[in-house]
Amino acid sequence: MSTTRRIENALLTLLTLVGAAIWFFPLYWAGVTSLRTEDRVVSADAGLLPDQFNLSSISDALFNTRMLTWYWNSVGTSLILTVIVIVSGMMCAYAISQMRFPGRRLLYGIVLASFMIPAQALVVSQFILMFQMGLINTWAGIILPQLIVPVVIIVYKQFFDSVPKEMREAVLLDGGGEYALLFRVYLPLNWGITTALAIVTFIGAWNSFFWPFLVVTTEAKMTIPVGITQVSDAFGVYYARLMSVALLGAMPVAVAYLLFQRRVTEAVMISSGVKG
Amino acid sequence: MGVSLKNVKKSFGAVDVIHDVSIEIPKGDFAVFVGPSGCGKSTLLRMIAGLEETSGGRIEIDGKDVTDEEPADRGVAMVFQNYALYPHLTVYDNMAFSLRLAKAKKEEIREKVAEAARILQLTEHLAKRPAKLSGGQRQRVAIGRAIVRQPSVFLFDEPLSNLDAELRVQMRLELARLHRQIGATMIYVTHDQVEAMTLADDIFVLKDGWVQQAGSPLKLYDDPDNRFVGGFIGSPAMNFFAGEVSGGGGGRMEVRTEVGGKVFTAARRGEVSSGQKVTLGIRPEHLKLSEEGLRAKVDMVEQLGGVSYLHVKLEDGSNVVVERHGLREALEGQTVGLAADPDDILVFDQEGRRLR
Amino acid sequence: MGVSLKNVKKSFGAVDVIHDVSIEIPKGDFAVFVGPSGCGKSTLLRMIAGLEETSGGRIEIDGKDVTDEEPADRGVAMVFQNYALYPHLTVYDNMAFSLRLAKAKKEEIREKVAEAARILQLTEHLAKRPAKLSGGQRQRVAIGRAIVRQPSVFLFDEPLSNLDAELRVQMRLELARLHRQIGATMIYVTHDQVEAMTLADDIFVLKDGWVQQAGSPLKLYDDPDNRFVGGFIGSPAMNFFAGEVSGGGGGRMEVRTEVGGKVFTAARRGEVSSGQKVTLGIRPEHLKLSEEGLRAKVDMVEQLGGVSYLHVKLEDGSNVVVERHGLREALEGQTVGLAADPDDILVFDQEGRRLR
Amino acid sequence: QTEVVWWDFLGGGDGVRMKALIERFNEEHDDIQITGTTLEWGVPFYTKVRTSAAVGEGPDIMTYHLSRVPLALEEGVLSPITDEDLEMAGLSGDDFFDSAVSAASGPDGTLYAVPFDIHSIVLYYNKSYLEGTEFLDEDGNLTGIDSLDDFNRALQHAADNGSTDPLSFQTGGPGGVWRVFYTLLGQQGGEMIVDGEVLPGDNAEKAATALQVMRDWRDAGFIPEQAEYPASVALFTSGQSAFHMNGVWEVPTLVDMEANGTLGFEWGAVQVPVLMDQEATWADSHALAIPNQPAAPMSDEKREAVMTVIGWMSQNSISWASAGHIPAYVPTTESAEYQGMEPNATYASLAQSAFFDPRSEIAGVASPAYDVALNVMVPQIHGFFDTDEALEQIRDELGRALR
Amino acid sequence: MARPNKTLRRNLIALSLVAPFTLTFLLVFAWPTFKVIQLSLTDAPLIGDGTWVGLQNYRELLDDRIFWVALKNNGYFLVLTIVPTTVLALLIALAVNRLRGWMQPFILAIFFLPYILPVSVVTLVWQWMLDFQFGVLQPMIEAIFGKRTAVFRDPTWVMPVIALVTIWWTNGFNVLLFLAGLRNIPTELYEAAALDGATPRQRFWRVTWPLLWPVTALVLTLQLILQLKLFDQVYLLSQGGPFNTSQVLLLLVYNEAFQQNNGGYASAIAMVLFVIILVVSVMQFQLLRIGRHR
Ligand SMILES: Nc1ncnc2c1ncn2[C@@H]1O[C@H](COP(=O)(O)OP(=O)(O)OP(=O)(O)O)[C@@H](O)[C@H]1O
Ligand SMILES: Nc1ncnc2c1ncn2[C@@H]1O[C@H](COP(=O)(O)OP(=O)(O)OP(=O)(O)O)[C@@H](O)[C@H]1O
Ligand SMILES: [Mg+2]
Ligand SMILES: [Mg+2]
């Protein structure tokens, strides 16, 4: 390699690093802020470097708000939602992919169509529906309208389609039925995609704001994303506390992401159909 | 008893894929279906397995009509081209799968799997996942999965075509040995005619959904019923020369080739009239180089060491292959003459039927 | 001049993949690198192409040192195993790609592509995208892309291994014809030794990053330098018998086999001492059945019609393959004797070196 | 034990006081427990209340601005409070300032909320900027601001002394702007709505004047640009502003900071001086109300508990006074303890000059008037609209909303 | 051959498999879709009954200045986000793709991290960074534009800044798609191009770019639909202000339904959004299908 190429390479890498630093700055700054005292935060001579390690804002955010309750709500609703979405999507995709029954094409058409229906445009009637079912301000009310995740079915179908048909025939010859096929072969065969879809669904559920924001009316039922905006102290100077709240709200998924980084990125790629 | 198909038919929509096939395969026989791609071999096999419904006719296995039975109830086991192993299960669990579904006892499962593993020399791999196995080992696991069910009929759909050449030869031998060992009826689909020749007790040559000829490998090789079978069986393929009957008598007939106008003398049993258009079939190993023979130019020589194939070109540019052994001279570009013994020349009529 | 490698070395990190390879390939030669998987064939080829940097040594093409040149400046073209066609371009544009980059004139591009397409019979497919082509056609496009650049060296990395058997045979012939037609230097990597035998002017047998032997195909077949080359070249593979020199003289030596204790007489040129451990190599076609020969039991006979392979087992269970022609008797289960002409027996010492 | 669900919008210093009150209540009562939720002040709070009450998921009791009662009546979100209810709470209508009671009642006299306090804005000042000037008397109290000119001089002086934003208030949000605007309007004797008409007659000019004053302040750099609420407070507490015009509810913040020693200056708070013609200060009341939830009617038992809470809160509103507010419960204001409370005493007189929002369904917190403050006045102050243009829009939009 | 029992059994099993999804779909998607259409033809409040007013709501929409402003703002936001985010994501993906070793996952994590944050965290952080008085970015704005700006209160700044925040938040997803696309390009193609004499620049424009085009199309259209559904960021950052310069359709739906209690009118606006997104989605579907069938 020639020296100019080497220098060019080094420059490009440097540029990338600078870009990444800029990209990371907001989170860095939130971190720095949350570790300062409130008066330090607004004082004119506070610099860009972390200069304090003050956990009071964080403990304040954690214990003087209902943060822990919101965590519980977020974890609960997201987990339940993920399990239902994955299991029902998998079953439906399996039937569409592997079985021949009347209405199969219509059903797949509906799935594809629902991919295009913006749930956000339905919030008014969904809210009324939840009211009529008495589910406002309940976990069920949070979960139910978010259960339609057609991409799960579409991706599962693609993967089931690509399982060689011999696999199915081998099981049929071995004496297995459809449920045995699905749960003993197709599911374990597609663990990778199952965890991928579960991760993506979970992140989506954890981060969803609009619907929970509408359907939850009390602090006790709020999820993290709703809670940290709805219950902010409008009166008073609490920047450090706000940033602590923000960081705490981001923490679980962010930590999970950093731990399972490769899985998460793969999951996103797979579920968007770019990588099979 | 074995397997018997009676007037079996299959159509996909408007397309007839299998036209009226009747076949008897005796118990314990190693039957091979060969034929060009798309001729319906797999379809026929899958109908026997119950994976495709029949459009007509009856299928009997060991004397029992199974035409409407579920695959699992027919007493057949199948080995697929791509193995279709359960990748998430160990070798042991792959083999035990069907027994577990049938709710067999733990003890029984263990015994049967151990026995199959012993036969197939898989004992030390039982705890591995298929992904950790070589191609040949995977193929053996697929066979093992069939063996544990103790089926009366084994079905193989091109089981070796995913293996590389060397392994294919080796597995071919193992399959032959296995058949000798367990003695079950086996039906084997392939389009590799070396496999067909070496494995079969009986070969069924299919074309476009019809059985062209059935019989032992050497019978098909030496005595094909028609031009298609003659050309299909044997590698390199039989050479064909178009010609016209120019005379004969005394169990002989003379045929003048269209290209080159040389007269070949062939053994004859049936009647042929002079002037009739026929095709001569001569295998590469039966073509001899002789001064007086049909003139042809050596285009290329493929030297494989022991055997050499001469690709020679006739006047009209058509290609003829001649097999030679121990050839060491450079013949490329030379003009040679082609000849053959009368008994080595097969004659086919214009429809491709063999004239005997 | 062609291509010459001088003490070329390559290591990936701490692993030496190519150890000191020096090779001369004359201009216009068809050179083939063969060897088992992982022996460094591709690496060597890619170093010639400039796709891998060398860790040591010099590479010259047509007398010019290209060791540090960019790939595009070496006058080489490469055909990849998976074709590496640009999927978004038509066949025409694929072939025109390099010319366009070189800012050739429209007219010139059209002519060159048309010529290449004619040679490769691709003319009617020029407007198609690669996805619409069959495997063989894609391979031809890949070759066409190389041809238009009129390189002085063509490099092929297992170009046929993605094709099915039939197509492979056909493409093999086409490649040989192409070489004759354009006469450029070609370097061809394969691990299929039939390809190597039939295509090569010179074969280079590699193992573990070393060149084992170089020479014409028949030279390697008839006169291997060592046991590895003897066993690697030829199919079915050479049979080996371990033994001990028991006597000799007058250009002969006698070797007593370990198994069966039978004495074989081999032609000898060099000196050997009595009692020395050696290995005899005899090709399947040179083994003859004779009453007095080494006793062995016919385990299985593979009947291919013209040729038959007898798999026979020696006392210790080891397998020996014998080739027979026109065999029609059933020999399975019989005990036979194996013998061979002295001139057909190769002798290797304990390190596998050929004793001549 | 009865659980009473309580919603409020009280953050900051007074939020702390309210939480303490609730805690004390819970300690003193074994049979009733309050579960409190604090939601975001303004539109989010009232939106949440409306929708959740409609679906029967609202609180049992909530804080409510009296200025918004007319709008609430139109929406039907408040449950009437009967005399029996008051009795349960141990209260009667006479215990409260009349003005507050009438603000909490419908046109027919039905009570819809129990007034809890009266609060207004005051002028906070930072003594360090005024030391040695005519604006501070010997005791260190603010003096000598009797006109807009005086005030502007004081602002200029502070600016010269390094105050970056001499007068801070929430210039980027509806609340702060509305309060200052309405105060300035009131000091000219102007009225927002007369006989169902928006700013009729010379009221329009007065409104224009009020708007122009704020615009001039902005142009002179006296008031911060687009300050959010917390920022407006922080500007003052961090010593960058000499003056701060905000509700009394920030008194505790300053008191606490001073006590902790984190406030770097001495401060004071006075009634907003007369800058125009007469005394007037925007004022509003917090009240306690019960949402009307047809989908989930309240049991008698629960209602009794709720009224108990209301009664207790009123009777203990002296603690609330420490949050800076003037309790609406007369007995509290008459107590000696309250009389001696600082700095409440310094602006106690404003009870007389309190200028409440017009009684109209387009006025009050999170009403169209507030929308206009945000969408018209804020841009006008910052120069995006001319004052005339802004006035036109105000009359236009509010007029439409009124119809 | 007819085997009624077998067929029936199979259909029942299939039914049991598709039932959970189908029933949920009918309940929370199909029925609300029907309801929202119906509602849009009434003057109902959010909760409670209304009377049938036919197309009255839609007629009012045509006269509603704010509706048109919102529609225009939705369009403006698309312009501000879609192409910039696509270009930026591609650049970042290219930069990340050429890193080796531990650097690659590390740098990728930094660019991807914002995507997994809840929107409210994102808005809190940016609100703080852009706070007029104390925001860490204000000195920079001052240095460049001469004065500090309350970006969420400024009609010219508000949409671009929301777009910026949105890009920061969602760009990681696009980076990932491009990265996957880049990794799907076989290295042999680059080697072939190198042998063909392509310079790095030519390699990008003649190999990478055309082969990445399907991914680019996917990113563009996914973004198009996603950004049409804009609500969260606007609601949390500017509430549609100042004076409606960041008002968008979904926010209008929310305001009308939940703040103004006009269920019917809100439904009419929702229907407009519904139709727009549907049309775009169908276009996308066709586009991607064509792309795939090439
Ligand atoms: N499910 C199906 N629907 C429609 N046509 C089919 C179906 N399965 C097979 N066919 C057609 O039936 C014919 C026979 O197919 P079959 O798979 O039996 O051929 P084959 O002899 O096994 O070929 P190959 O050697 O390529 O495996 C082919 O023309 C094929 O296209
Ligand atoms: N980029 C690389 N980094 C590290 N090791 C490599 C790399 N490329 C090849 N190798 C190693 O170098 C050795 C030779 O590889 P090479 O690809 O040349 O083998 P080959 O003879 O072409 O084999 P095959 O027949 O399987 O293609 C192998 O052991 C391989 O693992
Ligand atoms: Mg087949
Ligand atoms: Mg290789």
CSV table of C-alpha atoms and ligand atoms in Angstrom, one decimal, chain B residues 41-43 81 157-158 189, ligand 3:
chain,number,residue,atom,x,y,z
B,41,LYS,CA,-39.0,-39.8,-11.0
B,42,SER,CA,-39.4,-37.8,-7.8
B,43,THR,CA,-43.1,-37.5,-8.3
B,81,GLN,CA,-31.5,-35.4,-1.4
B,157,ASP,CA,-34.5,-39.4,-3.8
B,158,GLU,CA,-31.1,-38.7,-5.3
B,189,VAL,CA,-34.2,-42.2,-7.7
F,3,MG,MG,-36.4,-35.2,-8.5
